[in-house]
PDB file of C-alpha atoms in Angstrom:
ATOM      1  CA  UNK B   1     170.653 201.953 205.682  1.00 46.00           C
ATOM      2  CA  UNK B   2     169.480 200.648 202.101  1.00 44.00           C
ATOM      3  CA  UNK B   3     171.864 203.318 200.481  1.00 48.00           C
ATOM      4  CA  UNK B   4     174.513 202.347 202.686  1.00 48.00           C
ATOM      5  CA  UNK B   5     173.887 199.001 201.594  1.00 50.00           C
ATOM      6  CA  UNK B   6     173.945 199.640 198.050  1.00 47.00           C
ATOM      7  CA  UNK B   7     177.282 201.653 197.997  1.00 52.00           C
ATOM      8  CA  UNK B   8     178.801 198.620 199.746  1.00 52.00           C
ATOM      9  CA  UNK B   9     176.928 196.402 196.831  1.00 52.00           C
ATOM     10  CA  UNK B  10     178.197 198.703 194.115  1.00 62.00           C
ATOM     11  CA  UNK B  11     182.109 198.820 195.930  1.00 65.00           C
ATOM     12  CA  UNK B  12     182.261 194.784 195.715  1.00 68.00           C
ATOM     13  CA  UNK B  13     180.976 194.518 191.857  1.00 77.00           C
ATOM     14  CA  UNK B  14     183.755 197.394 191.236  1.00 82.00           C
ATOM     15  CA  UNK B  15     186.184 195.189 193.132  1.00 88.00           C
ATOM     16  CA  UNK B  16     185.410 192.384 190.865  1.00 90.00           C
ATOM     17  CA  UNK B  17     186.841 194.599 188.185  1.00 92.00           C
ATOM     18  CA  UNK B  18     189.905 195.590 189.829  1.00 93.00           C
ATOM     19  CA  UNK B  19     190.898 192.079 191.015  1.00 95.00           C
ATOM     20  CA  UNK B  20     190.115 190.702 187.240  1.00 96.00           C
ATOM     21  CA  UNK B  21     192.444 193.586 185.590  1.00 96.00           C
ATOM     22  CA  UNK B  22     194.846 192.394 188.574  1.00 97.00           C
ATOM     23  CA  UNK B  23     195.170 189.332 187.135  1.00 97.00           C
ATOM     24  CA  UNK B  24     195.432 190.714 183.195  1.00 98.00           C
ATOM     25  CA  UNK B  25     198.444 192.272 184.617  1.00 98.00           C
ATOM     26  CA  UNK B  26     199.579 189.862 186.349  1.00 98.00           C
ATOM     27  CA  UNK B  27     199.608 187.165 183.780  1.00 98.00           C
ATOM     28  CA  UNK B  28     201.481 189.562 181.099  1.00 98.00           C
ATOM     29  CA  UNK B  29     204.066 190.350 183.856  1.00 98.00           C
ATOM     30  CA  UNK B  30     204.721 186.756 184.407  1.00 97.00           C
ATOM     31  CA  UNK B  31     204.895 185.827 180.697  1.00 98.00           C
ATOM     32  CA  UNK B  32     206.924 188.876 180.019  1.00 98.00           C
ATOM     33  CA  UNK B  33     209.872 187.621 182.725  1.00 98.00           C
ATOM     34  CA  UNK B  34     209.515 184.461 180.869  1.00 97.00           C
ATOM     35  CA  UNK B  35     210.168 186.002 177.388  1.00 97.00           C
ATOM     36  CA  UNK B  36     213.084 188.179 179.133  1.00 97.00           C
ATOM     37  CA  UNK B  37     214.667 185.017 180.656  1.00 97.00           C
ATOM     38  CA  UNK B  38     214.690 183.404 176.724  1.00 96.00           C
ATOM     39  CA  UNK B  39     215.626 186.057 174.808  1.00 96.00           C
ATOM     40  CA  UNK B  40     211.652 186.373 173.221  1.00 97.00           C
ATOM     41  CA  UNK B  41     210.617 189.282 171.592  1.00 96.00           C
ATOM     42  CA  UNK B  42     210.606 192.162 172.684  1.00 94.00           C
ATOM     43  CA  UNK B  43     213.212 191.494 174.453  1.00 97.00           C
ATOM     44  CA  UNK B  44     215.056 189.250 171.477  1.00 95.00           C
ATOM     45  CA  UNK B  45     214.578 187.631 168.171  1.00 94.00           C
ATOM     46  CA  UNK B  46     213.500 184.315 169.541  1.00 96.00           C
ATOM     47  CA  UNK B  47     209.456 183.314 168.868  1.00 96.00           C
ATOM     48  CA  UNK B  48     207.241 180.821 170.421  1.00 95.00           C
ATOM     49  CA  UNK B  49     205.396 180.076 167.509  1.00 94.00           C
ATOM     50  CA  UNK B  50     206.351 176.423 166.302  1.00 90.00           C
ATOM     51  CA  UNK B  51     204.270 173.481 165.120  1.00 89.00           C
ATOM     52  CA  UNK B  52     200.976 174.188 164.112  1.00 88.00           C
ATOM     53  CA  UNK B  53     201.245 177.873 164.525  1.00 93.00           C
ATOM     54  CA  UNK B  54     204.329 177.875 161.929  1.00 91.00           C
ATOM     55  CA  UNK B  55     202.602 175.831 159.112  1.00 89.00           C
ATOM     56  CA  UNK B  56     198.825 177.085 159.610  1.00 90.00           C
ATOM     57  CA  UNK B  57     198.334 179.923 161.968  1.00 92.00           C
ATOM     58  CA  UNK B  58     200.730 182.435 160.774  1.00 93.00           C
ATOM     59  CA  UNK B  59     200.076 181.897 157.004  1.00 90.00           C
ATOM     60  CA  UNK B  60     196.676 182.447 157.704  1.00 90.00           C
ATOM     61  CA  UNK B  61     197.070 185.769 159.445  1.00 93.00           C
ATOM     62  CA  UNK B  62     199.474 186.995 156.840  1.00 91.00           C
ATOM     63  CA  UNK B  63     196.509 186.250 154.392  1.00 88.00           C
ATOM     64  CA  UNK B  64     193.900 188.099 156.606  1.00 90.00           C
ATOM     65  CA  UNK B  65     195.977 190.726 156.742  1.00 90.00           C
ATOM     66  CA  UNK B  66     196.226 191.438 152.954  1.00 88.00           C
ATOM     67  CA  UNK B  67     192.483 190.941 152.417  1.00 86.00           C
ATOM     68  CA  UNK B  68     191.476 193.534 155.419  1.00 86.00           C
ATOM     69  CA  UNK B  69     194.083 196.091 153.677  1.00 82.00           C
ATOM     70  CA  UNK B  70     192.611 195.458 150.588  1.00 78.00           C
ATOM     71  CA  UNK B  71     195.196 193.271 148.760  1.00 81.00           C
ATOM     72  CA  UNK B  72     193.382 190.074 148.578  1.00 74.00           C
ATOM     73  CA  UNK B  73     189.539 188.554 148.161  1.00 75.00           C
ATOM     74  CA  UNK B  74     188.134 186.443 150.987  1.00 75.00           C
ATOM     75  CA  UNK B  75     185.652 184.779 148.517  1.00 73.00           C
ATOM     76  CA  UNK B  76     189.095 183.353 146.738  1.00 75.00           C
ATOM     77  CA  UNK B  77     192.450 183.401 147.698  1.00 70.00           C
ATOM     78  CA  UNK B  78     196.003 181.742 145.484  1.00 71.00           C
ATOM     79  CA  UNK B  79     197.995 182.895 148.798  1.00 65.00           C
ATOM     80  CA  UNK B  80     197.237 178.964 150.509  1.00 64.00           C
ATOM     81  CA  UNK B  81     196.454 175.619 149.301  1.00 64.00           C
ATOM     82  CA  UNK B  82     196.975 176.671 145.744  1.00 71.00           C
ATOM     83  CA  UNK B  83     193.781 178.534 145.580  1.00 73.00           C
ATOM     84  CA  UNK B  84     190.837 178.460 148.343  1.00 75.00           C
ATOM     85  CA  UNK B  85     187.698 180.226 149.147  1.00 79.00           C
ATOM     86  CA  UNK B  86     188.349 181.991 152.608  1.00 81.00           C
ATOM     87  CA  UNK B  87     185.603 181.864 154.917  1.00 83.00           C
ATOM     88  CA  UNK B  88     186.213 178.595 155.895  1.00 82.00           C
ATOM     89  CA  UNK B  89     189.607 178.752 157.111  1.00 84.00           C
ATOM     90  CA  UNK B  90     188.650 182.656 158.813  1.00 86.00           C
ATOM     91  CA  UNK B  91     186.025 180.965 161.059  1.00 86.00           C
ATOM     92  CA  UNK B  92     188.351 178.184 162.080  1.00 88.00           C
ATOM     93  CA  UNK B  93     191.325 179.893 162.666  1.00 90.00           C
ATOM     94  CA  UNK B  94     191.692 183.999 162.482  1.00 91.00           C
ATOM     95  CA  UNK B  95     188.189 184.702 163.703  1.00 92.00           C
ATOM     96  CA  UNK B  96     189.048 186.629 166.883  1.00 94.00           C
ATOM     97  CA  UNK B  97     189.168 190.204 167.451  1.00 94.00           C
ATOM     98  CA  UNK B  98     192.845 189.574 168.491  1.00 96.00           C
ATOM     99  CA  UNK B  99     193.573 189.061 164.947  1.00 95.00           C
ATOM    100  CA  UNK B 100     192.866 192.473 163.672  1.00 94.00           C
ATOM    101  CA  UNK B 101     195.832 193.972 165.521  1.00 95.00           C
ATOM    102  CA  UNK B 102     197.536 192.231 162.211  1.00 92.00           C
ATOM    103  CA  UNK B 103     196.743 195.571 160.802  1.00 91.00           C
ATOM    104  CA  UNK B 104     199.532 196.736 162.930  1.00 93.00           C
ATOM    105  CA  UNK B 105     202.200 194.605 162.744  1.00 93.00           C
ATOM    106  CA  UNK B 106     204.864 194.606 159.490  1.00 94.00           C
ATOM    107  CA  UNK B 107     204.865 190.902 157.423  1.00 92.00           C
ATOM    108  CA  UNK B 108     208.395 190.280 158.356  1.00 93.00           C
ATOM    109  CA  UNK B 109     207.512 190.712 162.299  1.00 95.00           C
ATOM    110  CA  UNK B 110     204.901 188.239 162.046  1.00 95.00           C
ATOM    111  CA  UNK B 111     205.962 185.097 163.914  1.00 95.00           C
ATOM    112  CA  UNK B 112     207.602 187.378 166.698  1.00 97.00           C
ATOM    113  CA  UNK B 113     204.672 189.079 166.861  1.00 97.00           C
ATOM    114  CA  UNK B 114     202.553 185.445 167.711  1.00 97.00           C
ATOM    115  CA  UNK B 115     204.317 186.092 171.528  1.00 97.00           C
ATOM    116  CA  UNK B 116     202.271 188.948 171.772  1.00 97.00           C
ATOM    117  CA  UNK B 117     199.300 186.998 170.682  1.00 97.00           C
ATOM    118  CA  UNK B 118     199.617 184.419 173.140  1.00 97.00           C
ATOM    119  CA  UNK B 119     200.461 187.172 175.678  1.00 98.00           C
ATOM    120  CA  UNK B 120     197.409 188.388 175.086  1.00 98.00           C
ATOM    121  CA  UNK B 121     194.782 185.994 174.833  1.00 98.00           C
ATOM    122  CA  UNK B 122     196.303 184.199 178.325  1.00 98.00           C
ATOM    123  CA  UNK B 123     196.259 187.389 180.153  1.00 98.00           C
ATOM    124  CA  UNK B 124     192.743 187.543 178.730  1.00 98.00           C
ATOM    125  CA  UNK B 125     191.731 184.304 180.088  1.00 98.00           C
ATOM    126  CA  UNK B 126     193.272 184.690 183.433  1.00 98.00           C
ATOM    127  CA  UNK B 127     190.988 188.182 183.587  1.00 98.00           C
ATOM    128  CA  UNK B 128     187.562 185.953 182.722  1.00 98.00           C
ATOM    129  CA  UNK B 129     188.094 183.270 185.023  1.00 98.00           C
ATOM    130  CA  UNK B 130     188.807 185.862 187.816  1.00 97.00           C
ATOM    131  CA  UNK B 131     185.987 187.740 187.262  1.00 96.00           C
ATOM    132  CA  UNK B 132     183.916 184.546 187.130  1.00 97.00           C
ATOM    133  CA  UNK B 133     185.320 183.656 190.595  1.00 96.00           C
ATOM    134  CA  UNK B 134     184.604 186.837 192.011  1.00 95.00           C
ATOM    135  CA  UNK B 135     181.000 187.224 190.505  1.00 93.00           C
ATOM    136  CA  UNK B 136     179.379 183.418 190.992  1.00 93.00           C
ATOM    137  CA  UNK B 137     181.704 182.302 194.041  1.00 92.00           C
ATOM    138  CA  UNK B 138     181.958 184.977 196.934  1.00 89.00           C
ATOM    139  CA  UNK B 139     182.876 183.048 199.628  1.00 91.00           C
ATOM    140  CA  UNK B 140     185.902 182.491 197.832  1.00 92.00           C
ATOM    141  CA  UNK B 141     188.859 185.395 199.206  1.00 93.00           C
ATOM    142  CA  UNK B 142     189.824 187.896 196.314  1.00 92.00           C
ATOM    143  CA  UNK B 143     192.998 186.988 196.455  1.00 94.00           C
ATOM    144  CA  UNK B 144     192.313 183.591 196.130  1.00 96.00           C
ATOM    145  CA  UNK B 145     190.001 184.490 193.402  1.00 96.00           C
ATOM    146  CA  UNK B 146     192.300 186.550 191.463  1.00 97.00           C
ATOM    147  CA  UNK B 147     195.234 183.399 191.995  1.00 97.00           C
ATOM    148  CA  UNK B 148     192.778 181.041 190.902  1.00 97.00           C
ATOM    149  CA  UNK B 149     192.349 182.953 187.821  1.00 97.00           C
ATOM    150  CA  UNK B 150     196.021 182.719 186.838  1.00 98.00           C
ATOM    151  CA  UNK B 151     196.004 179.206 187.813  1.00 98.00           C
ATOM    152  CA  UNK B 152     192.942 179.098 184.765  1.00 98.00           C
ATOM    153  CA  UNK B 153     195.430 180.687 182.312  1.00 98.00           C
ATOM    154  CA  UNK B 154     198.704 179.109 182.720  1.00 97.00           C
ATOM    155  CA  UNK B 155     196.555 175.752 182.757  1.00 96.00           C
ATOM    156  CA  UNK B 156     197.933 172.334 180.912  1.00 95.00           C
ATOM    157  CA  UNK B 157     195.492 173.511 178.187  1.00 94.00           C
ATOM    158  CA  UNK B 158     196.785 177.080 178.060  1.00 93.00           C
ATOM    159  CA  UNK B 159     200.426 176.077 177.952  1.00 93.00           C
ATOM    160  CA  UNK B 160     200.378 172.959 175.697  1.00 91.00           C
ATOM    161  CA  UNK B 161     198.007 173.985 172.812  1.00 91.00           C
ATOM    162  CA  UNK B 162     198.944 177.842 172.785  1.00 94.00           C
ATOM    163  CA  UNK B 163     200.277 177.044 168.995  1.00 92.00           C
ATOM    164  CA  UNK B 164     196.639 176.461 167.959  1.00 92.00           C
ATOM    165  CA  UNK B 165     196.230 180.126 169.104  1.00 94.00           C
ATOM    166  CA  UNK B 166     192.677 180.360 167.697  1.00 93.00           C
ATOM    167  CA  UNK B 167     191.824 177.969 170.793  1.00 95.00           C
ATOM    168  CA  UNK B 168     192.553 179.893 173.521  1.00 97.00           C
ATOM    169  CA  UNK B 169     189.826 182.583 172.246  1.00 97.00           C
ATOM    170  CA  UNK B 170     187.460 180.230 173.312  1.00 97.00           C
ATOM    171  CA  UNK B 171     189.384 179.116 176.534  1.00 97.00           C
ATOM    172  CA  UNK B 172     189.081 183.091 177.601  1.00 98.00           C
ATOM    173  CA  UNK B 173     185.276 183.329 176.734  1.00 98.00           C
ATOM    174  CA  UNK B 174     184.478 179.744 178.478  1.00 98.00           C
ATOM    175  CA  UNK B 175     184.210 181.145 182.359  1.00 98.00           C
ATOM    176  CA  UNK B 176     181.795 183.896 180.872  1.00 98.00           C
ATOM    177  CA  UNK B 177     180.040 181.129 179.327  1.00 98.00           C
ATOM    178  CA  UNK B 178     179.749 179.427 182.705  1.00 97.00           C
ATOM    179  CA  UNK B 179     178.712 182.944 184.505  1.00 96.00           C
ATOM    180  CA  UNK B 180     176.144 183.656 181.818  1.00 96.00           C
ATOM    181  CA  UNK B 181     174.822 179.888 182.728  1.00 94.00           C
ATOM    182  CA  UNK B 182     174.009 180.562 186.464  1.00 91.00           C
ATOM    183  CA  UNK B 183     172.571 183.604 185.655  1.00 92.00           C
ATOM    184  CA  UNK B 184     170.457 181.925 183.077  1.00 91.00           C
ATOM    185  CA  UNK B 185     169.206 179.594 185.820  1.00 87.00           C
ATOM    186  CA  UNK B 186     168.796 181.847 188.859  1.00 86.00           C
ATOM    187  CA  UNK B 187     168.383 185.185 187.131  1.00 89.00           C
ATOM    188  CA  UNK B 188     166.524 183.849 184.034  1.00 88.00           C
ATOM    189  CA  UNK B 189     168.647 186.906 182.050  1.00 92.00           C
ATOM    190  CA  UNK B 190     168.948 185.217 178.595  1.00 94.00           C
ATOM    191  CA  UNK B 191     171.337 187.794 176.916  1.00 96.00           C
ATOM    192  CA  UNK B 192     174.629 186.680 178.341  1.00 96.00           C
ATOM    193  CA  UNK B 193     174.012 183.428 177.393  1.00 96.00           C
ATOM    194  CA  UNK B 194     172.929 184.329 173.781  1.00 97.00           C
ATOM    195  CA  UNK B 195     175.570 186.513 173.866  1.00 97.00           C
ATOM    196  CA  UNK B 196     178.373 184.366 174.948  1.00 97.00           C
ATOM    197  CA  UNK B 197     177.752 180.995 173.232  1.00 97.00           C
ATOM    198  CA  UNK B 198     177.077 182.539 170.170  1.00 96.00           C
ATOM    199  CA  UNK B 199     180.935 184.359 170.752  1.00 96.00           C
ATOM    200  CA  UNK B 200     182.120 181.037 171.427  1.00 96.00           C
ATOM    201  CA  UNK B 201     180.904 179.196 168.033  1.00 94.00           C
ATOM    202  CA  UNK B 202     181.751 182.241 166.103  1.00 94.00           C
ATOM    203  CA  UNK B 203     185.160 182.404 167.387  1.00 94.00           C
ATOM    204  CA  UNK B 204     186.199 178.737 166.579  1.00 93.00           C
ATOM    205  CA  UNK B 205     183.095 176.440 165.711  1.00 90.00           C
ATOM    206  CA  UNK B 206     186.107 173.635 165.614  1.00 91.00           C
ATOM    207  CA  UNK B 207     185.725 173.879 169.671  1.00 94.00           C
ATOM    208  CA  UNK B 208     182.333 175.763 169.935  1.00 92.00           C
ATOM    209  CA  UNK B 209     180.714 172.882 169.074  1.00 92.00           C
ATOM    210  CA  UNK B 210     182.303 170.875 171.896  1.00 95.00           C
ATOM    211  CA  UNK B 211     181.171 173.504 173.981  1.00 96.00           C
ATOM    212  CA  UNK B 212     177.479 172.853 173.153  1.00 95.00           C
ATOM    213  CA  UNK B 213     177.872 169.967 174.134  1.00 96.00           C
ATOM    214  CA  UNK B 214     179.269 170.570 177.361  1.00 96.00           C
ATOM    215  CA  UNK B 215     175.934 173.176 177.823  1.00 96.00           C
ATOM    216  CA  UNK B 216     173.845 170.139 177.287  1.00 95.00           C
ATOM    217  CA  UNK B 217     175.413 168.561 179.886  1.00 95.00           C
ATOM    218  CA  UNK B 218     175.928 170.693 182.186  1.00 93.00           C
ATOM    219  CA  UNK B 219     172.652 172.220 181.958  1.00 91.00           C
ATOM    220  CA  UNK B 220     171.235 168.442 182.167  1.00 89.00           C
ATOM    221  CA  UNK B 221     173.024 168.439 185.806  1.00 89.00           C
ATOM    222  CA  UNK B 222     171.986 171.426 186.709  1.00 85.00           C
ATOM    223  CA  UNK B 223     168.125 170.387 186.216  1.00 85.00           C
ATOM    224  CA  UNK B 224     168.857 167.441 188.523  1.00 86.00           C
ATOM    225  CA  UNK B 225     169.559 170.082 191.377  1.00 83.00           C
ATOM    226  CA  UNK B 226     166.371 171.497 190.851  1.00 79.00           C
ATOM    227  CA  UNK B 227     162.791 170.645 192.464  1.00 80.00           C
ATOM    228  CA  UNK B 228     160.969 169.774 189.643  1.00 78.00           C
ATOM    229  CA  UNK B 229     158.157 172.746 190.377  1.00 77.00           C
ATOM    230  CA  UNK B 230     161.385 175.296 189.628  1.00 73.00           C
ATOM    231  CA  UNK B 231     162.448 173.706 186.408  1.00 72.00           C
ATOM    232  CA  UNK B 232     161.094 176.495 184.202  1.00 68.00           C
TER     233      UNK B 232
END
């Protein structure tokens, strides 16, 4: 019976997978009829980037890219602002994984290449914030869970500040952030935490220090619904 148990423990937590790549796919379908319907790349010239992501983002990435192939010097760059040291501007706007993939993308394709970006990262966040569903709410249906999730990525937030792409890093580590939290507090597992509020200032301190904030907060509520002989 306790093995029987534990295979139908070990099928849900694999679920939770499956239903969180679900909505990955999902997501990048969905954006990918949208990009059809407008004539986006890849399946036109047109871009999203505009605004912000014109003047500061895609600069910035065509400067990374030169530096990680060798062709520039983070400690001092004459590519922006008429000559900059480049740590600053790395840590508040191309520090993300996602930005590497520059590496693989041809300067002239750049600012097409920003609707893969986006793609990305929203898919991305729509896969977190399933999982998260799934994992700390299981009363919750997995469909639900997994339309929930989509719901998280093509948000107000998602859709209206996507030009400051380095933003939406933080927007797809913020429901591990919240995960990591409960398990914190019920679990008393420390890593995840570490782990993902460390990701989250190191990504974009610009937001990650809003989201310390919101820990404070939150974990200041989250006391409150304790007895005070649990509140280790």
């Amino acid at each position: 019976m306790k093995c029987k148990r534990l295979k139908i423990f070990e099928c849900k937590r694999a679920l939770d997978y499956v239903y969180a790549i679900g909505a990955f796919l999902l997501t990048a379908l969905f954006l990918l009829l949208f990009y059809q319907n407008q004539g986006f790349y890849p399946f036109g010239d047109g871009t999203i980037s505009w605004c912000d992501m014109n003047q500061q983002v895609v600069p910035l990435l065509l400067n990374f890219k030169d530096i990680i192939s060798g062709q520039g010097n983070v400690l001092y760059s004459f590519q922006n602002a008429g000559g900059m040291n480049f740590w600053g501007v790395f840590f508040f706007f191309v520090a993300s994984p996602f930005s590497f993939l520059t590496l693989l993308v041809d300067k002239s394709q750049m600012l097409v290449f920003m609707n893969v970006l986006v793609l990305l990262k929203l898919a991305t966040s729509a896969w977190t914030a399933t999982f998260y569903f799934r994992r700390a709410h299981r009363s919750i249906r997995p469909e639900y869970a997994l339309l929930l999730g989509m719901l998280y990525a093509f948000c107000g937030y998602g859709l209206l500040f996507y030009q400051n792409i380095m933003w939406l890093d933080v927007m797809a580590l913020f429901p591990l952030l919240l995960l990591s939290l409960e398990r914190l507090f019920y679990e008393e597992r420390t890593f995840p935490y570490i782990l993902t509020i460390s990701a989250s200032i190191a990504v974009n301190y610009y937001l990650g220090y809003m989201v310390a904030l919101f820990v404070l907060l939150y974990v200041g509520l989250m006391l409150l619904a304790f007895p005070a002989s649990q509140r280790k």
